[in-house]
Coordinates of C-alpha atoms in Angstrom, one line a residue:
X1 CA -17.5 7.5 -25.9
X2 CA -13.8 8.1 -26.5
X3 CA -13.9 10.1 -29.7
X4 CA -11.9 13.2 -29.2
X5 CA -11.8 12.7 -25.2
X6 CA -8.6 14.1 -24.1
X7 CA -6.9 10.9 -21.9
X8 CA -3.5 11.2 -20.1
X9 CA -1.4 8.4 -19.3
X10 CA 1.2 7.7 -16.5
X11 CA 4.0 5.5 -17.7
X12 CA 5.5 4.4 -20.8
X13 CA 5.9 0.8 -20.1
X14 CA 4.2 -1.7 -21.6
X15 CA 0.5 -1.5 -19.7
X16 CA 0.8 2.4 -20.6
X17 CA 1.5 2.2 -23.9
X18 CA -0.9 -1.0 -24.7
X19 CA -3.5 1.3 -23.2
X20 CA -2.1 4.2 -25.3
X21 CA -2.4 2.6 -28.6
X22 CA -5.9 0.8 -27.9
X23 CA -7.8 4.2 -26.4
X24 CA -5.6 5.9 -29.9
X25 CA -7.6 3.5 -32.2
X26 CA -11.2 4.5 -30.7
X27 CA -10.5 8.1 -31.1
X28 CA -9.1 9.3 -28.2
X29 CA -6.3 11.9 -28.4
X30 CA -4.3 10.4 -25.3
X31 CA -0.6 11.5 -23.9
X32 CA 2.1 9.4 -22.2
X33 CA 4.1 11.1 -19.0
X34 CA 6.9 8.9 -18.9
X35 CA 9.9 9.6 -16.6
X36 CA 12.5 8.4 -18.6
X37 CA 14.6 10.3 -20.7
X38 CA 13.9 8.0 -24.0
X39 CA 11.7 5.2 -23.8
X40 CA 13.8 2.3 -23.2
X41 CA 13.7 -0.8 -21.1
X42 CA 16.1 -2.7 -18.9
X43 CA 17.4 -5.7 -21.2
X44 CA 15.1 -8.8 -20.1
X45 CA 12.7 -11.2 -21.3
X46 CA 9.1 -11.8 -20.8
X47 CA 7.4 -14.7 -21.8
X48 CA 3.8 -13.3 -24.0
X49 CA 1.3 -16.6 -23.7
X50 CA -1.9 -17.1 -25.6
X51 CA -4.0 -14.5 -23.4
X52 CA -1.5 -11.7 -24.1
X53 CA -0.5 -12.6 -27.3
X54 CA -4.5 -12.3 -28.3
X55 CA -4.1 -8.5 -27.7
X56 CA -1.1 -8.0 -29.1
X57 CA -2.9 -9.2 -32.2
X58 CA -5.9 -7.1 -31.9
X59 CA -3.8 -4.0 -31.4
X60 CA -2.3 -4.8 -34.8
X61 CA 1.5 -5.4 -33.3
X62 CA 1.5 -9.2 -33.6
X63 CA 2.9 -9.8 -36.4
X64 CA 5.6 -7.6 -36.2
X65 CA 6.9 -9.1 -32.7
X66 CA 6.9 -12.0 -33.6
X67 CA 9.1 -11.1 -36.4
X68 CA 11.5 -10.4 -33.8
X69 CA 10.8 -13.0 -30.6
X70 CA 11.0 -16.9 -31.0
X71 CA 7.8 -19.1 -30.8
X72 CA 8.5 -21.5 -27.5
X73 CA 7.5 -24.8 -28.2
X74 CA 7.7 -26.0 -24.8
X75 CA 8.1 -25.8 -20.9
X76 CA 10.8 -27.8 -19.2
X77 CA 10.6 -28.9 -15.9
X78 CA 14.0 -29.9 -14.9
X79 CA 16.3 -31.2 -11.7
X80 CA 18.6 -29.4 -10.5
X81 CA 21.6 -31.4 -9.6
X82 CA 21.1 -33.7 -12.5
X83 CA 19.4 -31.7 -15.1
X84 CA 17.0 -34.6 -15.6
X85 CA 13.7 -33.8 -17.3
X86 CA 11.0 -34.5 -14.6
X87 CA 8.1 -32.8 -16.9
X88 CA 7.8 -31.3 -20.2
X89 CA 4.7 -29.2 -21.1
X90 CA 4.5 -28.4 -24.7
X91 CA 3.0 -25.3 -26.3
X92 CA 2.4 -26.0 -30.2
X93 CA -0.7 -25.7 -30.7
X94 CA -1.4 -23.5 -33.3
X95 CA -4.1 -21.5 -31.8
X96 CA -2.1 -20.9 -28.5
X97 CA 0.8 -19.3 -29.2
X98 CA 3.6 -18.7 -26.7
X99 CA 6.5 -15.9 -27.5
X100 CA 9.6 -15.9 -25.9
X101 CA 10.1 -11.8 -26.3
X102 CA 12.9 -8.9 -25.7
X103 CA 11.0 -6.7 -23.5
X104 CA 12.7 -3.5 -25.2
X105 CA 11.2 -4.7 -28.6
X106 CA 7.7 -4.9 -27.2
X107 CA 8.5 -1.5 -25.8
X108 CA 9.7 0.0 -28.8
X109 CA 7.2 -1.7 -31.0
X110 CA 4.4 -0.4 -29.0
X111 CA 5.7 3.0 -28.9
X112 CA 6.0 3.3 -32.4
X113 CA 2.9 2.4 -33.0
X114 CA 1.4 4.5 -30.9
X115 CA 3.4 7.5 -32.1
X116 CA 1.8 6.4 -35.4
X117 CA -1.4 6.7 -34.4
X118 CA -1.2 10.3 -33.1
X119 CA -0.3 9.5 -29.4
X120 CA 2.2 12.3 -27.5
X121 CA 4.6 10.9 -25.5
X122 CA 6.5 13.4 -23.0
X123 CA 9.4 11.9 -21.9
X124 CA 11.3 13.1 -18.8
X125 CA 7.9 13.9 -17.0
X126 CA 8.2 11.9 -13.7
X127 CA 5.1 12.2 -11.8
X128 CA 5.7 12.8 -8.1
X129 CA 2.0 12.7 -6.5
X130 CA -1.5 12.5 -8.1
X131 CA -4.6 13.5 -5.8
X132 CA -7.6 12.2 -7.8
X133 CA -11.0 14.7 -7.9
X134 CA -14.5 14.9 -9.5
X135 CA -13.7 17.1 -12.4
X136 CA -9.4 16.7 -13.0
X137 CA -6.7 14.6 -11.6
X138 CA -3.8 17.0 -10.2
X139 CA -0.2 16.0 -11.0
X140 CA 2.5 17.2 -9.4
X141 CA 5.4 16.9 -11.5
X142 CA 8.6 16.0 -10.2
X143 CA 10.5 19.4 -11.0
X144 CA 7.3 21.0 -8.7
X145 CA 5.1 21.5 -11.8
X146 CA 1.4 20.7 -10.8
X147 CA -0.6 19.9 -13.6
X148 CA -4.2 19.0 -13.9
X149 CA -5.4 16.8 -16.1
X150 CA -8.9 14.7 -17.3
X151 CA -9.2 11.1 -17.3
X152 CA -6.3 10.0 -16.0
X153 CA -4.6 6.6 -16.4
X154 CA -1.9 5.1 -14.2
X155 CA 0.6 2.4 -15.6
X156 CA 3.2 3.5 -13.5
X157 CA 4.2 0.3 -11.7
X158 CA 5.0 -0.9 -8.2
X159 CA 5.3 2.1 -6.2
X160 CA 2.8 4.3 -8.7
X161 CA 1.7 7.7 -6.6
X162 CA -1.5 7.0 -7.8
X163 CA -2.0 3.5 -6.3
X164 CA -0.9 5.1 -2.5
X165 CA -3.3 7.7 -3.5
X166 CA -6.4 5.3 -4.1
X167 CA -4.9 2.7 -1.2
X168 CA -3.0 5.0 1.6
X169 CA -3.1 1.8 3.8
X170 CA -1.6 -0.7 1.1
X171 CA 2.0 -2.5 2.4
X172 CA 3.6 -5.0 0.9
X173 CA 6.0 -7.0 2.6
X174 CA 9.4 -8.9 1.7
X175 CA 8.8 -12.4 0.7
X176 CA 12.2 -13.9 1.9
X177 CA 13.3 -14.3 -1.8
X178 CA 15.5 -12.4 -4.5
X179 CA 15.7 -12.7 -7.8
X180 CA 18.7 -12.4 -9.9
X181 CA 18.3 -11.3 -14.1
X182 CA 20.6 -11.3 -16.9
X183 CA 20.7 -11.5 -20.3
X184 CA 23.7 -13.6 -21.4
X185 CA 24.8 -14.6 -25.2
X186 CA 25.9 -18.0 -26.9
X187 CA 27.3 -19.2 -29.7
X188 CA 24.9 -21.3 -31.0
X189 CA 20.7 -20.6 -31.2
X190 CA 19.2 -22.4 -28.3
X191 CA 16.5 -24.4 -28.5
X192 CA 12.6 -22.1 -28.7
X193 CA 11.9 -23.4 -25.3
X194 CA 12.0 -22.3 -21.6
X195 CA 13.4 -24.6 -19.1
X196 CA 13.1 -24.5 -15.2
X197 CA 15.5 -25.8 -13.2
X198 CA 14.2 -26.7 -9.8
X199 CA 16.7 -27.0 -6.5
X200 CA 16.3 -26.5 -2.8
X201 CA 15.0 -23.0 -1.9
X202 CA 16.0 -21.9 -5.7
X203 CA 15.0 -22.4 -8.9
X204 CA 16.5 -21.0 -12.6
X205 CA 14.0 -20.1 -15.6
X206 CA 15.7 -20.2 -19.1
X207 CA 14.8 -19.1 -22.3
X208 CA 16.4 -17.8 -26.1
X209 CA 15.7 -14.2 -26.9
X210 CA 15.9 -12.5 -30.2
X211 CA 17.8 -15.1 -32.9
X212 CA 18.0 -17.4 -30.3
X213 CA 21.6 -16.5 -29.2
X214 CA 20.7 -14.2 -26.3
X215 CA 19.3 -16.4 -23.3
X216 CA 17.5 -14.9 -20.7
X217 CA 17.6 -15.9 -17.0
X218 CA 15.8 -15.1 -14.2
X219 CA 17.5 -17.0 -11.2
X220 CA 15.3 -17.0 -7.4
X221 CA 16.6 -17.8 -4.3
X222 CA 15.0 -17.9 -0.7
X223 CA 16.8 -15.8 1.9
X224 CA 16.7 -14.1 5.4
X225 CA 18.5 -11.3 3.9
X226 CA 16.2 -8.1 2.4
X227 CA 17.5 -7.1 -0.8
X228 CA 16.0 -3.7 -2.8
X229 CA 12.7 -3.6 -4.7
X230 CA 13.2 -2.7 -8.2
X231 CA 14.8 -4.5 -11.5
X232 CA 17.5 -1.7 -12.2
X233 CA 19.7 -2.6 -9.0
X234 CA 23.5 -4.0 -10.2
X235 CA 25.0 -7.0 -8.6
X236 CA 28.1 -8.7 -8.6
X237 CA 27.9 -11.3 -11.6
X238 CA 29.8 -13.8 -8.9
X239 CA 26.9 -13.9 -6.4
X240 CA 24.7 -15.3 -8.9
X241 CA 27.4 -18.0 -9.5
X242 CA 28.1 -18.9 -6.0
X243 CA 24.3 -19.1 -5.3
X244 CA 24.0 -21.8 -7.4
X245 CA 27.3 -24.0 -7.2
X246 CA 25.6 -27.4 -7.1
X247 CA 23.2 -27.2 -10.1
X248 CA 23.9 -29.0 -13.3
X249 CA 27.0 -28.2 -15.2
X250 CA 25.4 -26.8 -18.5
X251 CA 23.6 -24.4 -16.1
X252 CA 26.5 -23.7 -13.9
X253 CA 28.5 -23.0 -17.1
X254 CA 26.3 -20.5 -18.3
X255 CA 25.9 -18.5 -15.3
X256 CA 29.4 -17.8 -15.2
X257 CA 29.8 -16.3 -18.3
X258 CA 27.0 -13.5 -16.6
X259 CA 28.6 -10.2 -17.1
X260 CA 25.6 -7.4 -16.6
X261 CA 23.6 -8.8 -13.8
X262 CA 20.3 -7.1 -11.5
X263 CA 19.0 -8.0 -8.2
X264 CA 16.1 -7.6 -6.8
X265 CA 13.9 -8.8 -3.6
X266 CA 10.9 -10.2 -4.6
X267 CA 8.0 -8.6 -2.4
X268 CA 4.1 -9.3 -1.9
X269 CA 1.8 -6.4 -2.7
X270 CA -2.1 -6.7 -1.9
X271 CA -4.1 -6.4 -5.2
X272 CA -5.6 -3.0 -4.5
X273 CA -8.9 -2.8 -3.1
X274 CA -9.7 0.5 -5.1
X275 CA -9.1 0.8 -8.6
X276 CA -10.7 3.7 -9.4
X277 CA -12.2 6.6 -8.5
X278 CA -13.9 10.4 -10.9
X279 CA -11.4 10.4 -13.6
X280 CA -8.2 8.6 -12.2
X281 CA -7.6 4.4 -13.1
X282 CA -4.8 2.0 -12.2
X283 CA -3.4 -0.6 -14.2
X284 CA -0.7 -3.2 -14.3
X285 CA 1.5 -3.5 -11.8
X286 CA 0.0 0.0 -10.0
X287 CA -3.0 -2.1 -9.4
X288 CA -1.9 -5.4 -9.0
X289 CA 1.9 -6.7 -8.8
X290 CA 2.5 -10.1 -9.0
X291 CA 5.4 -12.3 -8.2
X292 CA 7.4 -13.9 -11.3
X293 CA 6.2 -17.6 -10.9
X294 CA 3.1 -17.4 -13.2
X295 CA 4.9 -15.5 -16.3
X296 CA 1.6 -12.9 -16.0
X297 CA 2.7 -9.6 -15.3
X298 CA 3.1 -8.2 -18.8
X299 CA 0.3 -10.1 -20.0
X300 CA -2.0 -9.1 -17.3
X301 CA -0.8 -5.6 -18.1
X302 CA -1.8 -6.2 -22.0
X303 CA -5.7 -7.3 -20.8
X304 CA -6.2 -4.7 -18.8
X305 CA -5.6 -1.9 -21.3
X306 CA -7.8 -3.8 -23.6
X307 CA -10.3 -4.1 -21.5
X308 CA -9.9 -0.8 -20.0
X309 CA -10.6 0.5 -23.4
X310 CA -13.0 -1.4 -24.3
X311 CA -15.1 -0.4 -21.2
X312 CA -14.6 3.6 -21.9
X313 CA -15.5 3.2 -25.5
X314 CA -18.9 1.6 -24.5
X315 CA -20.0 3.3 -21.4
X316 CA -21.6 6.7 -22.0
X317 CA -19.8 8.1 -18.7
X318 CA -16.5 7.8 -17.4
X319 CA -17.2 6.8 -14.1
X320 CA -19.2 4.1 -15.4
X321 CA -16.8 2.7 -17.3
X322 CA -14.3 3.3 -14.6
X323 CA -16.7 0.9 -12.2
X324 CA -17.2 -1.4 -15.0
X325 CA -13.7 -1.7 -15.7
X326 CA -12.2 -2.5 -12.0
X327 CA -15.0 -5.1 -12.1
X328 CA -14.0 -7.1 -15.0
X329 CA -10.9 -7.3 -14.0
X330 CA -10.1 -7.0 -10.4
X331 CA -11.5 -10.5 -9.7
X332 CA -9.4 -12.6 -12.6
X333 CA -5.9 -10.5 -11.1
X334 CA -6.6 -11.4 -7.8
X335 CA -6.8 -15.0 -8.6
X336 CA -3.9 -14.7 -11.1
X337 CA -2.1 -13.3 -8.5
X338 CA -3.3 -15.7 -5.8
X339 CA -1.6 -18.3 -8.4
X340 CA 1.9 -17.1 -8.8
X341 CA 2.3 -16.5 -4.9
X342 CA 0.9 -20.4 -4.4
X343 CA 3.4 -21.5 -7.4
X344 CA 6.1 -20.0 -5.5
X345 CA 7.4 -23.3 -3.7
X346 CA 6.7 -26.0 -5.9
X347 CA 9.7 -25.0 -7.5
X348 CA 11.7 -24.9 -4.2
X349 CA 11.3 -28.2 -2.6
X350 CA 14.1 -29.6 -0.4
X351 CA 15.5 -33.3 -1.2
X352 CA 13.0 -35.5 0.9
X353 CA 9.7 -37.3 0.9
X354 CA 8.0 -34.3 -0.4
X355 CA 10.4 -33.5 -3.4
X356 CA 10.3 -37.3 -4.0
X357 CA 6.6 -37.4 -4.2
X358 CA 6.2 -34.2 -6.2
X359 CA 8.6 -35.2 -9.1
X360 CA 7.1 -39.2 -8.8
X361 CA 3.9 -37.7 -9.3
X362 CA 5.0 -36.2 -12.3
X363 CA 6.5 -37.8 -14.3
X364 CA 4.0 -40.4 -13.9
X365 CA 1.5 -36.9 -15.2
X366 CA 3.8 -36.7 -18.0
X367 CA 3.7 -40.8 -19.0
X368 CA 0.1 -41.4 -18.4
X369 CA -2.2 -38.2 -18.3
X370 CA 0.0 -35.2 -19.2
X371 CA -3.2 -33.0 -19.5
X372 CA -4.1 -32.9 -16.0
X373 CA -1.4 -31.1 -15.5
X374 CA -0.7 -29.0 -19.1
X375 CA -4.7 -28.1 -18.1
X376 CA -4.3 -26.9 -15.3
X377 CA -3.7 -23.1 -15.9
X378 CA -5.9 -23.4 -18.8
X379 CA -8.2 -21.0 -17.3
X380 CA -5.3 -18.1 -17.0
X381 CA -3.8 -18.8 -21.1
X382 CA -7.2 -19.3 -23.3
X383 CA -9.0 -16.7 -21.4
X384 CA -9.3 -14.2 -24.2
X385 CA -10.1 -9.9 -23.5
X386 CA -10.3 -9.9 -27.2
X387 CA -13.3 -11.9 -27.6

């Protein structure tokens, strides 16, 4: 039971503080160690579908996002040279609905609300090393501060102490692709949909933010070259450009008006074999990273503190809930996971019999039986945590 149980979260992102406000409204009396100095968020999008979206809504912060974030309507599957349509999935159905969101409005959002519901947030605590045990989970503190704490939650992303601490032997390795993101404004609101445009070894994603005149991009190209891990590393805004010279004027156009522009190499991380152990979790990203050719990561984030919640709430022991926990959801991650890596380089096909084939096959999909292939990740956006 989680009335009154003392619960201390690593991270202020949006797994943390989804977990944060879910564990507030059971009764727990949880804190937040996040390292920033306010909490804030690099300027970028995320894209919330169905299965997220679900426990947004539970958590009571639905309705108030999607004040702020556009409803997509659709999925664009474009060429690259040409800009040529080669499939369109659309998303309006009114019991799946898809938002195109500001991650630093989700952040906020959820941090307010958790505020309001008696969560402590510390801000400047960066965590250094946590060493899990039976009775406490001892943090050392980045200023040399050792702290020990109860049940202990980590949502402190891709290189979270706490994950090397459960999984010393856990590597991941550089994918031979980078990813360039940037927010970039226009005149006029664009269209509520996100559009991929698919060229050789690269590929451009594309969707309104906000009122529709911010557009995010997220721009991935395949290369020898290793590039940092992380999405706060600057780049040169004419990089980006020159990477992608030959795609489709109204693209091109666009990407040279990029002004504030991140890099970062995309790497493969093993889901983590253990999730948990006495009073120590992981979740998000600490547990299981996954590339950005799914759209999952926040929304994987969002289930687990639901269900993570959920399991502490119903078990009469931590541990137990713990256990329960890492099975409920280890198995749907891995394959979620398993997905985006295998989505990877359908985007990315070279011109050839291949491409040819792929964008044949396609459009005749989208002209004759568009649901076989609308359906096919039907199993990652209706699942629901909330149910």
């Amino acid at each position: 039971m989680l009335i009154g149980q003392e619960v201390t979260i690593v991270g202020g992102g949006i797994g943390g503080l989804a977990a944060a406000l879910a564990l507030a409204a059971r009764g727990a009396v949880v804190t937040v160690l996040e390292q920033a100095p306010r909490i804030t968020e690099v300027g970028a999008g995320i894209q919330i579908s169905p299965n997220g979206w679900r426990v947004l809504q539970a958590l009571g912060v639905a309705d108030q996002l999607a004040a702020l974030s556009p409803r997509s309507q659709a999925v664009r599957l474009r060429d690259f040279r040409r800009g040529a349509e080669v499939f369109t999935m659309p998303l309006t159905r009114q019991d799946q609905p898809w938002h195109l969101v500001h991650r630093a409005d989700l952040v906020e959002l959820l941090a307010q609300e958790a505020e309001a519901r008696g969560v402590t947030i510390r801000l400047g605590a960066r965590v250094a090393a946590i060493t899990p045990g039976p009775m406490a989970t001892e943090l050392t503190l980045a200023d040399g501060r050792v702290e020990r704490h109860g049940l202990t939650i980590a949502a402190d992303g891709l290189h979270s102490p706490a994950r090397l601490a459960l999984n010393p032997k856990s590597r991941p390795f550089f994918t031979g692709q980078v990813a360039w993101r940037c927010i970039i404004p226009v005149a006029e609101p664009m269209a509520p949909e996100a559009h991929v445009f698919m060229g050789p070894g690269r590929h451009v994603v594309r969707y309104p933010l906000r009122d529709r005149r911010l557009v995010n991009i997220v721009a991935v190209e395949e290369r020898d070259g290793w590039a940092a891990e992380g999405w706060q590393h600057r780049d040169d805004p004419a990089r980006l450009s020159r990477a992608f010279t030959d795609f489709c004027p109204e693209l091109r156009d666009m990407l040279d008006r990029a002004e504030d522009v991140f890099l970062w190499g995309l790497f493969r991380h093993p889901v983590a074999q253990v999730w948990q152990d006495h009073r120590l979790a992981l979740l998000g990203d600490a547990a299981h990273p996954t590339l950005p050719f799914l759209a999952q990561g926040a929304n994987m984030a969002l289930e687990d503190a639901y269900v993570l919640a959920r399991c502490l709430s119903e078990e009469p022991e931590t541990r137990s809930a713990l256990a329960r926990y890492e099975a409920l959801r280890r198995p749907r991650c891995a394959r979620v996971v398993q997905a985006a890596n295998d989505n990877a380089g359908n985007y990315h096909l070279r011109p050839g019999p291949l491409r040819f084939a792929a964008h044949t096959a396609l459009r005749a999909a989208q002209r004759f039986a568009p649901h076989v292939v609308t359906g096919k990740f039907d199993w990652v956006h209706r699942f629901d945590v909330t149910a």
